[in-house]
Structure formats: C-alpha cells, structure tokens
Amino acid sequence: MIRCFTVNFSILTGLLLSSALVLADDFATKWDEAEAKRIEAAELGYEWRDTEKILKSAKKESEAGNTEKAMALVAQAFEQSKDAIAQSQREKENWASRVPK
Amino acid sequence: MKQLITVLITIGLMGYGFGVVAGPEEDRIAFQKYYTSRFSDTPLDDFINGIYSIDAPSREQWEEIEEFPPYEIDIEEGQVLYETPFANGNSYATCLEDGTLKARHQYPYYDTQRQEVLTLELALNECRQSNDEEPLKYGKGAIAQLSAYMALQSRGEPINVVVPDEPGALAAYENGKEFYFSKRGQLNFSCFDCHGSSAGMNVRADRLSPALGHPSHFPVYRSKWGGMGTLHRRFKGCNEQVRAKGFKPQSVVYRNLEYFLTYMSNGLAFNGPGARK
C-alpha cells in the first residue's frame, strides 16, 4: 500500500515538474517572439511606450511562478508590437493626406 | 506612344504647378495659412506666444508671470556657464561663428558637408567635446540654461531656416515633415492631430496650442517640469503622452523634426526663453 502510494506520488510529481518545464519553455519562446516583434517595431520608429515595460513585467511574473499572468503579458506585448507595425505601414500611405494644402 | 508620353509629362508638370508635389516654401505658405485662417483674430507674428496667442484668459495670467519670469535664474546660470572658460582656456565663444553669442537664430541648419541637421544644443556639446570637456545631458539642466541665455540674446531675430537645394537637405526636411504628420503610439495621434486639427480644443483642463510658432520660444520653463527644458525634451514628452516610445533628444529623428517645424515658422521671430504651464 505504502509502495503503491510512493509510486503514484512520484508519477504525479514528475508530471507536474514536466508540465512546469514545458510551460517555462513555452514562455521563453513566446517572450523571444514578442521581443523580436518589439525590435521590429522599434526599427521602424513606431515602438509603443509601454511594450518594453510589459515584457519586463512578464519576465518578473514568470520568475515569481505566475506563469499564467506572465503569458498574458507576453501576449499583450506581442499584440502591441503587431499593431505598431501595422500603424507604421498605414501611416506610410496616409500621412501626406494631413498636410495642409 | 509619343503622344502618350507628352500627355503624361504635361500632366506631371501640371501636378507640380498645382502643388501636388509641394516644396518647403509651398508647405510653409499653406501651413501658415491654415493657422491664420483658423485663428483669424490672431496676427501672424503673435503665434510665437503659443497657446497665449489664442487663449485670452490664459494670456492675462501668463503676462503677469512674465513680469517676474521663472526662467530668470536659469538665464543667470546660463550666463555663468557660458562665460566660464573650459579647462584649456577656450570657451563656447571660441566655437561660435565670429565668436558671437547671438547665435540662437542661426540654428537649426543643414550642414552640407556633414549632411545632417545641426541644432544649437548639439553644437554646444560638440564645442565642449572638441575642448576635452564632458558633454552635457540633453533635455534639461545646464544645456537648457545655456540655451536659454543664448535664446535671450537672439530675441526678436527672424526665424529664417534654409533648406538648400540638394537631396540630403530636402530628405531631412521631408523626414521631419513625415514624422510630424504621422500618427503614432497606442493612442494613434500625430503631432498635427493635437497641434493642428485640434489646436484650441481642450485636453482635460488644458487647451492645445497651435504648432505655428512652437519652436520660437524654446527652451521653456514649464511649471509641470519645475524647471527648464529643451524643445527635444518636449518632443519626447509629447510622443510619450500618446504612448509612443520617445526618441533620444538630439537623435536624427528629432533634429529633422526641429528642422521642419522651425522652417514652418519662417518669418516669425525668436522669443525664447519662454514660460509655459
């Protein structure tokens, strides 16, 4: 009985640890993707004010074990940079229409 | 085919003639007309007073403030900084053309040899570095005090920015122009959205100032800052207010922006330093 419990406990711990590692890996990948997007927006001169701060907060949350919150922040930063890049493309087309004639 | 080419060239030339491809001077005329039409009670030369040129109640308060201007101490500090020789015995005057202190109105300009826009603050720091002094931090503090002292000497001088007829100068001007009219940041605002189409309207408790004349009165003492700041500090602040990441003061982007914006105020007078809320 005790042996059976020990085996089950080990399996459970193993599963939990491996899922935590998968999440951490997933976070690192997503964070890198969001950071690359931020740099892309910055190179276009269109980075938004808070994107870098959001990514820093995401790292802190991840280090504190709040993976769910960390992932949400990374997703927010990624979306911001995507929108910033779209904004730069839109403005290339539209800025001249605002010049007084 | 020959006929078609002739027609296309003619259409192109007509487009140029009717301002489809506008040069700096056409831009300036249209820009100034935009403001003088919108604020027809304000004489052209009064736009150098920013929001106070279109907001009578604020103007009264500002005129009272100007009786004992909050930037007076900074001017005095700027004078001390200007007159204190560098360790090698040289001074700022050594670097300035003809050694004249009255140099504020000569900036910004496009340096055809260096192929870039030079501003007063950049020139002051380059002067320091060429004399083995550490550069000052841009934005506020000593650089703004020096700039304030020099701006005072140039009060009343006409703004007369020149865009030389060469590709580099025109590219710098166009770059500043594109920046000015492009929406950026999470709030999706261009400089012109606030200081053009919304000039005179309220943002919370503050009225938005017209862009015409903006560069004339910098550096300014801003109550919000509790001290002096340069034009590029204000550019960065504006960008961040619309939640865009600001650029570094004296970056190429902001120097080009200063070049374009100052050109738009050609014909008005420098009246810095100024005091603002």
CSV table of C-alpha atoms in Angstrom, one decimal:
chain,number,residue,atom,x,y,z
A,1,MET,CA,0.0,0.0,0.0
A,2,ILE,CA,2.8,2.4,1.1
A,3,ARG,CA,4.8,1.3,-2.0
A,4,CYS,CA,1.8,2.0,-4.3
A,5,PHE,CA,1.3,5.4,-2.8
A,6,THR,CA,5.0,6.3,-3.2
A,7,VAL,CA,4.9,5.3,-6.9
A,8,ASN,CA,1.8,7.3,-7.5
A,9,PHE,CA,3.3,10.3,-5.7
A,10,SER,CA,6.5,10.1,-7.8
A,11,ILE,CA,4.5,9.9,-11.0
A,12,LEU,CA,2.4,12.9,-10.0
A,13,THR,CA,5.4,14.9,-9.1
A,14,GLY,CA,7.1,14.0,-12.3
A,15,LEU,CA,4.1,15.1,-14.3
A,16,LEU,CA,3.8,18.4,-12.5
A,17,LEU,CA,7.5,19.1,-12.9
A,18,SER,CA,7.5,18.2,-16.6
A,19,SER,CA,4.4,20.4,-17.3
A,20,ALA,CA,6.1,23.3,-15.4
A,21,LEU,CA,9.2,22.8,-17.6
A,22,VAL,CA,7.0,22.8,-20.7
A,23,LEU,CA,5.3,26.0,-19.6
A,24,ALA,CA,8.6,27.6,-18.8
A,25,ASP,CA,9.9,26.6,-22.3
A,26,ASP,CA,6.7,27.9,-23.9
A,27,PHE,CA,7.1,31.2,-22.0
A,28,ALA,CA,10.7,31.6,-23.1
A,29,THR,CA,9.7,31.0,-26.8
A,30,LYS,CA,6.8,33.4,-26.6
A,31,TRP,CA,8.8,36.0,-24.8
A,32,ASP,CA,11.5,35.8,-27.5
A,33,GLU,CA,8.9,36.1,-30.2
A,34,ALA,CA,7.4,39.2,-28.5
A,35,GLU,CA,10.8,40.8,-28.1
A,36,ALA,CA,11.7,40.2,-31.7
A,37,LYS,CA,8.4,41.9,-32.7
A,38,ARG,CA,9.1,44.8,-30.4
A,39,ILE,CA,12.5,45.3,-32.0
A,40,GLU,CA,10.9,45.2,-35.5
A,41,ALA,CA,8.5,48.0,-34.4
A,42,ALA,CA,11.4,50.0,-32.9
A,43,GLU,CA,13.4,49.7,-36.1
A,44,LEU,CA,10.5,51.2,-38.0
A,45,GLY,CA,10.4,54.0,-35.4
A,46,TYR,CA,7.0,53.0,-34.2
A,47,GLU,CA,7.5,51.2,-30.9
A,48,TRP,CA,4.9,52.0,-28.4
A,49,ARG,CA,5.7,53.4,-25.0
A,50,ASP,CA,4.8,50.6,-22.7
A,51,THR,CA,5.7,47.5,-24.7
A,52,GLU,CA,9.2,47.1,-23.2
A,53,LYS,CA,7.9,47.6,-19.7
A,54,ILE,CA,5.2,44.9,-20.2
A,55,LEU,CA,7.9,42.5,-21.4
A,56,LYS,CA,10.0,43.2,-18.3
A,57,SER,CA,6.9,42.7,-16.1
A,58,ALA,CA,6.2,39.4,-17.8
A,59,LYS,CA,9.7,38.2,-17.0
A,60,LYS,CA,9.3,39.1,-13.3
A,61,GLU,CA,5.9,37.3,-13.1
A,62,SER,CA,7.4,34.2,-14.7
A,63,GLU,CA,10.3,34.2,-12.3
A,64,ALA,CA,7.8,34.5,-9.4
A,65,GLY,CA,6.0,31.5,-10.7
A,66,ASN,CA,2.9,33.4,-12.0
A,67,THR,CA,3.1,31.7,-15.4
A,68,GLU,CA,-0.4,32.4,-16.5
A,69,LYS,CA,-0.1,36.1,-15.8
A,70,ALA,CA,3.3,36.2,-17.5
A,71,MET,CA,1.9,34.5,-20.6
A,72,ALA,CA,-0.9,37.1,-20.7
A,73,LEU,CA,1.6,39.9,-20.5
A,74,VAL,CA,3.7,38.5,-23.3
A,75,ALA,CA,0.6,38.1,-25.5
A,76,GLN,CA,-0.3,41.8,-24.8
A,77,ALA,CA,3.2,43.0,-25.7
A,78,PHE,CA,3.2,40.9,-28.9
A,79,GLU,CA,-0.2,42.4,-29.9
A,80,GLN,CA,1.1,45.9,-29.2
A,81,SER,CA,4.1,45.5,-31.5
A,82,LYS,CA,1.9,43.9,-34.2
A,83,ASP,CA,-0.4,46.9,-34.0
A,84,ALA,CA,2.6,49.3,-34.0
A,85,ILE,CA,4.0,47.7,-37.2
A,86,ALA,CA,0.6,47.9,-38.9
A,87,GLN,CA,0.4,51.5,-37.8
A,88,SER,CA,3.7,52.3,-39.5
A,89,GLN,CA,2.5,50.7,-42.7
A,90,ARG,CA,-0.8,52.5,-42.6
A,91,GLU,CA,1.0,55.8,-41.9
A,92,LYS,CA,3.3,55.4,-44.9
A,93,GLU,CA,0.2,55.6,-47.0
A,94,ASN,CA,-1.8,58.2,-45.1
A,95,TRP,CA,0.5,60.8,-43.5
A,96,ALA,CA,0.6,63.0,-46.6
A,97,SER,CA,-3.1,63.4,-46.7
A,98,ARG,CA,-3.0,65.5,-43.5
A,99,VAL,CA,-0.6,68.2,-44.8
A,100,PRO,CA,-2.4,71.5,-45.2
A,101,LYS,CA,-2.7,72.3,-48.9
B,1,MET,CA,3.1,56.3,-78.0
B,2,LYS,CA,5.0,59.6,-78.4
B,3,GLN,CA,1.7,61.5,-77.8
B,4,LEU,CA,1.0,59.5,-74.7
B,5,ILE,CA,4.4,60.3,-73.2
B,6,THR,CA,3.9,64.0,-74.0
B,7,VAL,CA,0.5,63.9,-72.2
B,8,LEU,CA,1.9,62.2,-69.2
B,9,ILE,CA,4.8,64.7,-68.9
B,10,THR,CA,2.3,67.6,-69.2
B,11,ILE,CA,0.1,66.1,-66.5
B,12,GLY,CA,3.1,65.6,-64.3
B,13,LEU,CA,4.2,69.2,-64.7
B,14,MET,CA,0.7,70.5,-64.1
B,15,GLY,CA,0.6,68.5,-60.9
B,16,TYR,CA,3.8,70.1,-59.8
B,17,GLY,CA,2.5,73.5,-60.7
B,18,PHE,CA,-0.7,73.0,-58.7
B,19,GLY,CA,1.2,71.9,-55.6
B,20,VAL,CA,0.6,68.2,-55.8
B,21,VAL,CA,4.4,67.9,-55.3
B,22,ALA,CA,4.9,70.7,-52.8
B,23,GLY,CA,8.3,72.0,-51.9
B,24,PRO,CA,9.2,73.5,-48.5
B,25,GLU,CA,8.1,77.0,-49.4
B,26,GLU,CA,4.7,75.9,-50.7
B,27,ASP,CA,4.4,73.8,-47.5
B,28,ARG,CA,5.2,76.8,-45.3
B,29,ILE,CA,2.7,79.1,-47.0
B,30,ALA,CA,-0.1,76.5,-46.7
B,31,PHE,CA,0.9,75.7,-43.1
B,32,GLN,CA,0.8,79.4,-42.0
B,33,LYS,CA,-2.4,80.0,-43.9
B,34,TYR,CA,-4.0,77.0,-42.1
B,35,TYR,CA,-3.4,78.7,-38.7
B,36,THR,CA,-4.1,82.3,-39.7
B,37,SER,CA,-7.4,81.1,-41.3
B,38,ARG,CA,-8.4,79.1,-38.2
B,39,PHE,CA,-7.4,81.8,-35.7
B,40,SER,CA,-8.2,84.8,-37.8
B,41,ASP,CA,-8.2,87.1,-34.7
B,42,THR,CA,-4.5,86.3,-34.1
B,43,PRO,CA,-2.0,88.4,-36.0
B,44,LEU,CA,0.6,86.2,-37.7
B,45,ASP,CA,3.5,87.4,-35.6
B,46,ASP,CA,1.7,86.7,-32.4
B,47,PHE,CA,1.7,82.9,-32.9
B,48,ILE,CA,5.2,82.9,-31.3
B,49,ASN,CA,3.3,83.1,-28.0
B,50,GLY,CA,1.9,79.6,-28.4
B,51,ILE,CA,-1.4,78.9,-26.6
B,52,TYR,CA,-1.4,82.5,-25.3
B,53,SER,CA,-1.9,83.8,-28.8
B,54,ILE,CA,-5.3,82.2,-29.0
B,55,ASP,CA,-6.5,82.0,-25.4
B,56,ALA,CA,-7.1,85.4,-23.8
B,57,PRO,CA,-7.7,84.4,-20.2
B,58,SER,CA,-4.5,82.3,-20.1
B,59,ARG,CA,-2.7,85.1,-21.7
B,60,GLU,CA,-3.5,87.5,-18.9
B,61,GLN,CA,-2.1,85.1,-16.3
B,62,TRP,CA,1.0,84.4,-18.5
B,63,GLU,CA,1.7,88.1,-18.9
B,64,GLU,CA,1.7,88.5,-15.2
B,65,ILE,CA,4.1,85.6,-14.8
B,66,GLU,CA,6.4,87.2,-17.4
B,67,GLU,CA,6.7,90.3,-15.2
B,68,PHE,CA,8.9,88.1,-12.9
B,69,PRO,CA,9.8,85.3,-15.2
B,70,PRO,CA,10.5,81.9,-13.6
B,71,TYR,CA,13.4,81.4,-16.1
B,72,GLU,CA,15.4,84.4,-14.8
B,73,ILE,CA,17.6,82.3,-12.5
B,74,ASP,CA,18.3,79.9,-15.3
B,75,ILE,CA,19.4,82.7,-17.6
B,76,GLU,CA,21.8,83.9,-15.0
B,77,GLU,CA,23.1,80.3,-14.5
B,78,GLY,CA,23.4,80.1,-18.3
B,79,GLN,CA,25.4,83.2,-18.4
B,80,VAL,CA,27.8,81.9,-15.8
B,81,LEU,CA,28.2,78.6,-17.7
B,82,TYR,CA,28.7,80.4,-21.0
B,83,GLU,CA,31.4,82.7,-19.6
B,84,THR,CA,33.3,80.2,-17.5
B,85,PRO,CA,36.3,79.1,-19.6
B,86,PHE,CA,37.0,75.4,-20.3
B,87,ALA,CA,40.0,73.8,-18.6
B,88,ASN,CA,42.1,74.6,-21.7
B,89,GLY,CA,41.2,78.3,-21.6
B,90,ASN,CA,38.9,78.2,-24.5
B,91,SER,CA,35.1,78.9,-24.2
B,92,TYR,CA,31.9,78.5,-26.1
B,93,ALA,CA,32.6,81.7,-27.9
B,94,THR,CA,35.7,80.1,-29.4
B,95,CYS,CA,33.4,77.6,-31.3
B,96,LEU,CA,30.8,80.0,-32.5
B,97,GLU,CA,31.0,81.7,-35.8
B,98,ASP,CA,32.7,85.1,-35.3
B,99,GLY,CA,32.6,84.4,-31.6
B,100,THR,CA,29.2,85.9,-31.4
B,101,LEU,CA,26.9,85.0,-28.5
B,102,LYS,CA,24.0,85.9,-30.7
B,103,ALA,CA,23.8,82.6,-32.4
B,104,ARG,CA,20.4,81.0,-31.4
B,105,HIS,CA,18.7,82.2,-34.5
B,106,GLN,CA,21.3,80.6,-36.7
B,107,TYR,CA,20.0,77.1,-35.8
B,108,PRO,CA,18.8,74.7,-36.9
B,109,TYR,CA,20.5,74.5,-40.2
B,110,TYR,CA,21.5,71.8,-42.6
B,111,ASP,CA,25.3,71.3,-42.8
B,112,THR,CA,26.0,70.4,-46.4
B,113,GLN,CA,29.4,68.9,-45.5
B,114,ARG,CA,28.3,66.7,-42.7
B,115,GLN,CA,25.0,66.0,-44.5
B,116,GLU,CA,22.9,66.4,-41.4
B,117,VAL,CA,20.8,69.0,-39.4
B,118,LEU,CA,22.7,70.8,-36.7
B,119,THR,CA,20.9,72.3,-33.7
B,120,LEU,CA,22.2,74.8,-31.0
B,121,GLU,CA,22.3,72.2,-28.3
B,122,LEU,CA,24.2,69.8,-30.4
B,123,ALA,CA,26.7,72.5,-31.4
B,124,LEU,CA,27.2,73.4,-27.7
B,125,ASN,CA,28.0,69.9,-26.8
B,126,GLU,CA,30.3,69.4,-29.8
B,127,CYS,CA,32.1,72.6,-28.7
B,128,ARG,CA,32.6,71.1,-25.2
B,129,GLN,CA,33.9,67.8,-26.6
B,130,SER,CA,36.3,69.5,-29.0
B,131,ASN,CA,37.7,71.2,-26.0
B,132,ASP,CA,38.1,68.0,-24.0
B,133,GLU,CA,35.0,68.7,-21.8
B,134,GLU,CA,32.4,66.1,-21.0
B,135,PRO,CA,29.2,66.6,-23.0
B,136,LEU,CA,26.1,67.8,-21.1
B,137,LYS,CA,23.0,65.7,-20.8
B,138,TYR,CA,20.4,66.8,-23.3
B,139,GLY,CA,16.9,67.8,-22.3
B,140,LYS,CA,17.3,69.8,-19.2
B,141,GLY,CA,19.7,71.3,-16.7
B,142,ALA,CA,22.9,73.1,-17.8
B,143,ILE,CA,22.2,72.6,-21.6
B,144,ALA,CA,18.8,74.2,-21.2
B,145,GLN,CA,20.3,77.1,-19.1
B,146,LEU,CA,23.0,77.8,-21.7
B,147,SER,CA,20.4,77.6,-24.5
B,148,ALA,CA,18.1,80.0,-22.5
B,149,TYR,CA,20.9,82.5,-22.1
B,150,MET,CA,21.7,82.4,-25.8
B,151,ALA,CA,18.0,82.4,-26.8
B,152,LEU,CA,17.6,85.7,-24.9
B,153,GLN,CA,20.4,87.3,-27.0
B,154,SER,CA,18.5,86.3,-30.1
B,155,ARG,CA,15.1,87.6,-29.1
B,156,GLY,CA,13.5,89.5,-32.0
B,157,GLU,CA,15.7,87.9,-34.6
B,158,PRO,CA,13.7,86.4,-37.5
B,159,ILE,CA,13.3,82.7,-38.0
B,160,ASN,CA,14.9,82.0,-41.3
B,161,VAL,CA,15.7,78.3,-41.8
B,162,VAL,CA,17.1,77.5,-45.2
B,163,VAL,CA,16.6,74.2,-47.0
B,164,PRO,CA,19.4,74.2,-49.5
B,165,ASP,CA,18.6,72.8,-52.9
B,166,GLU,CA,20.2,69.5,-52.5
B,167,PRO,CA,18.9,66.0,-52.0
B,168,GLY,CA,20.2,65.5,-48.4
B,169,ALA,CA,18.7,68.7,-47.1
B,170,LEU,CA,15.4,68.0,-48.7
B,171,ALA,CA,15.4,64.4,-47.4
B,172,ALA,CA,16.0,65.7,-43.9
B,173,TYR,CA,13.1,68.2,-44.3
B,174,GLU,CA,10.8,65.6,-45.7
B,175,ASN,CA,11.7,63.2,-42.9
B,176,GLY,CA,10.8,65.8,-40.3
B,177,LYS,CA,7.6,66.5,-42.2
B,178,GLU,CA,6.6,62.9,-42.4
B,179,PHE,CA,7.2,62.5,-38.7
B,180,TYR,CA,5.1,65.5,-37.9
B,181,PHE,CA,2.0,64.2,-39.8
B,182,SER,CA,2.3,60.5,-38.9
B,183,LYS,CA,0.1,59.0,-36.2
B,184,ARG,CA,2.0,57.0,-33.7
B,185,GLY,CA,1.7,55.4,-30.3
B,186,GLN,CA,-1.1,53.4,-28.7
B,187,LEU,CA,-3.4,56.5,-28.8
B,188,ASN,CA,-2.8,56.8,-32.6
B,189,PHE,CA,-2.1,60.6,-32.7
B,190,SER,CA,0.2,62.6,-34.9
B,191,CYS,CA,1.8,65.9,-33.8
B,192,PHE,CA,-0.6,67.6,-36.1
B,193,ASP,CA,-3.7,65.9,-34.7
B,194,CYS,CA,-3.1,67.8,-31.4
B,195,HIS,CA,-1.4,71.0,-32.6
B,196,GLY,CA,-3.1,71.3,-35.9
B,197,SER,CA,-6.6,70.0,-36.4
B,198,SER,CA,-7.3,70.1,-32.6
B,199,ALA,CA,-5.4,73.3,-31.8
B,200,GLY,CA,-7.5,75.4,-29.5
B,201,MET,CA,-9.5,72.5,-28.2
B,202,ASN,CA,-9.3,71.1,-24.7
B,203,VAL,CA,-7.4,68.1,-23.5
B,204,ARG,CA,-8.7,67.7,-20.0
B,205,ALA,CA,-8.1,71.1,-18.4
B,206,ASP,CA,-5.6,72.3,-21.0
B,207,ARG,CA,-6.1,73.9,-24.4
B,208,LEU,CA,-3.9,72.7,-27.2
B,209,SER,CA,-1.5,75.2,-28.7
B,210,PRO,CA,-1.1,75.8,-32.4
B,211,ALA,CA,2.0,74.5,-34.0
B,212,LEU,CA,2.8,77.7,-35.8
B,213,GLY,CA,5.5,79.5,-33.7
B,214,HIS,CA,6.2,76.5,-31.5
B,215,PRO,CA,10.0,76.4,-31.8
B,216,SER,CA,10.3,80.2,-31.4
B,217,HIS,CA,10.2,80.2,-27.6
B,218,PHE,CA,12.3,77.3,-26.6
B,219,PRO,CA,13.9,76.4,-24.2
B,220,VAL,CA,11.0,76.9,-21.9
B,221,TYR,CA,10.4,76.9,-18.1
B,222,ARG,CA,7.5,74.6,-17.7
B,223,SER,CA,5.6,74.7,-14.4
B,224,LYS,CA,4.9,71.0,-14.8
B,225,TRP,CA,8.6,70.3,-15.1
B,226,GLY,CA,9.5,72.7,-12.3
B,227,GLY,CA,12.4,73.8,-14.5
B,228,MET,CA,13.8,74.5,-18.0
B,229,GLY,CA,13.6,72.0,-20.8
B,230,THR,CA,14.7,72.0,-24.4
B,231,LEU,CA,12.5,71.6,-27.5
B,232,HIS,CA,13.6,67.9,-27.8
B,233,ARG,CA,12.5,67.2,-24.2
B,234,ARG,CA,9.1,68.5,-25.2
B,235,PHE,CA,9.1,66.4,-28.4
B,236,LYS,CA,9.8,63.3,-26.3
B,237,GLY,CA,7.2,64.2,-23.8
B,238,CYS,CA,4.5,64.7,-26.5
B,239,ASN,CA,5.4,61.3,-28.1
B,240,GLU,CA,5.1,59.6,-24.7
B,241,GLN,CA,1.8,61.3,-24.0
B,242,VAL,CA,0.3,59.5,-26.9
B,243,ARG,CA,2.0,56.3,-25.7
B,244,ALA,CA,4.6,56.1,-28.4
B,245,LYS,CA,8.2,55.4,-27.3
B,246,GLY,CA,10.0,58.7,-27.5
B,247,PHE,CA,13.3,59.2,-29.2
B,248,LYS,CA,16.5,60.5,-27.6
B,249,PRO,CA,17.0,64.3,-27.6
B,250,GLN,CA,19.3,65.2,-30.5
B,251,SER,CA,18.6,62.0,-32.3
B,252,VAL,CA,18.5,62.4,-36.1
B,253,VAL,CA,14.7,62.0,-36.0
B,254,TYR,CA,14.2,64.9,-33.6
B,255,ARG,CA,16.7,67.1,-35.3
B,256,ASN,CA,14.9,66.6,-38.6
B,257,LEU,CA,11.6,67.3,-36.9
B,258,GLU,CA,13.0,70.6,-35.4
B,259,TYR,CA,14.3,71.5,-38.9
B,260,PHE,CA,10.8,71.0,-40.5
B,261,LEU,CA,8.9,72.6,-37.7
B,262,THR,CA,11.2,75.7,-37.4
B,263,TYR,CA,11.0,76.1,-41.2
B,264,MET,CA,7.2,76.3,-40.9
B,265,SER,CA,7.6,79.3,-38.7
B,266,ASN,CA,10.0,81.2,-41.0
B,267,GLY,CA,9.2,84.9,-41.0
B,268,LEU,CA,8.2,84.9,-37.3
B,269,ALA,CA,10.6,86.0,-34.6
B,270,PHE,CA,12.5,84.1,-32.0
B,271,ASN,CA,11.3,85.0,-28.5
B,272,GLY,CA,12.8,82.4,-26.2
B,273,PRO,CA,13.2,81.5,-23.5
B,274,GLY,CA,9.5,81.2,-22.6
B,275,ALA,CA,7.4,80.2,-19.6
B,276,ARG,CA,4.6,77.6,-20.0
B,277,LYS,CA,2.2,75.8,-17.7
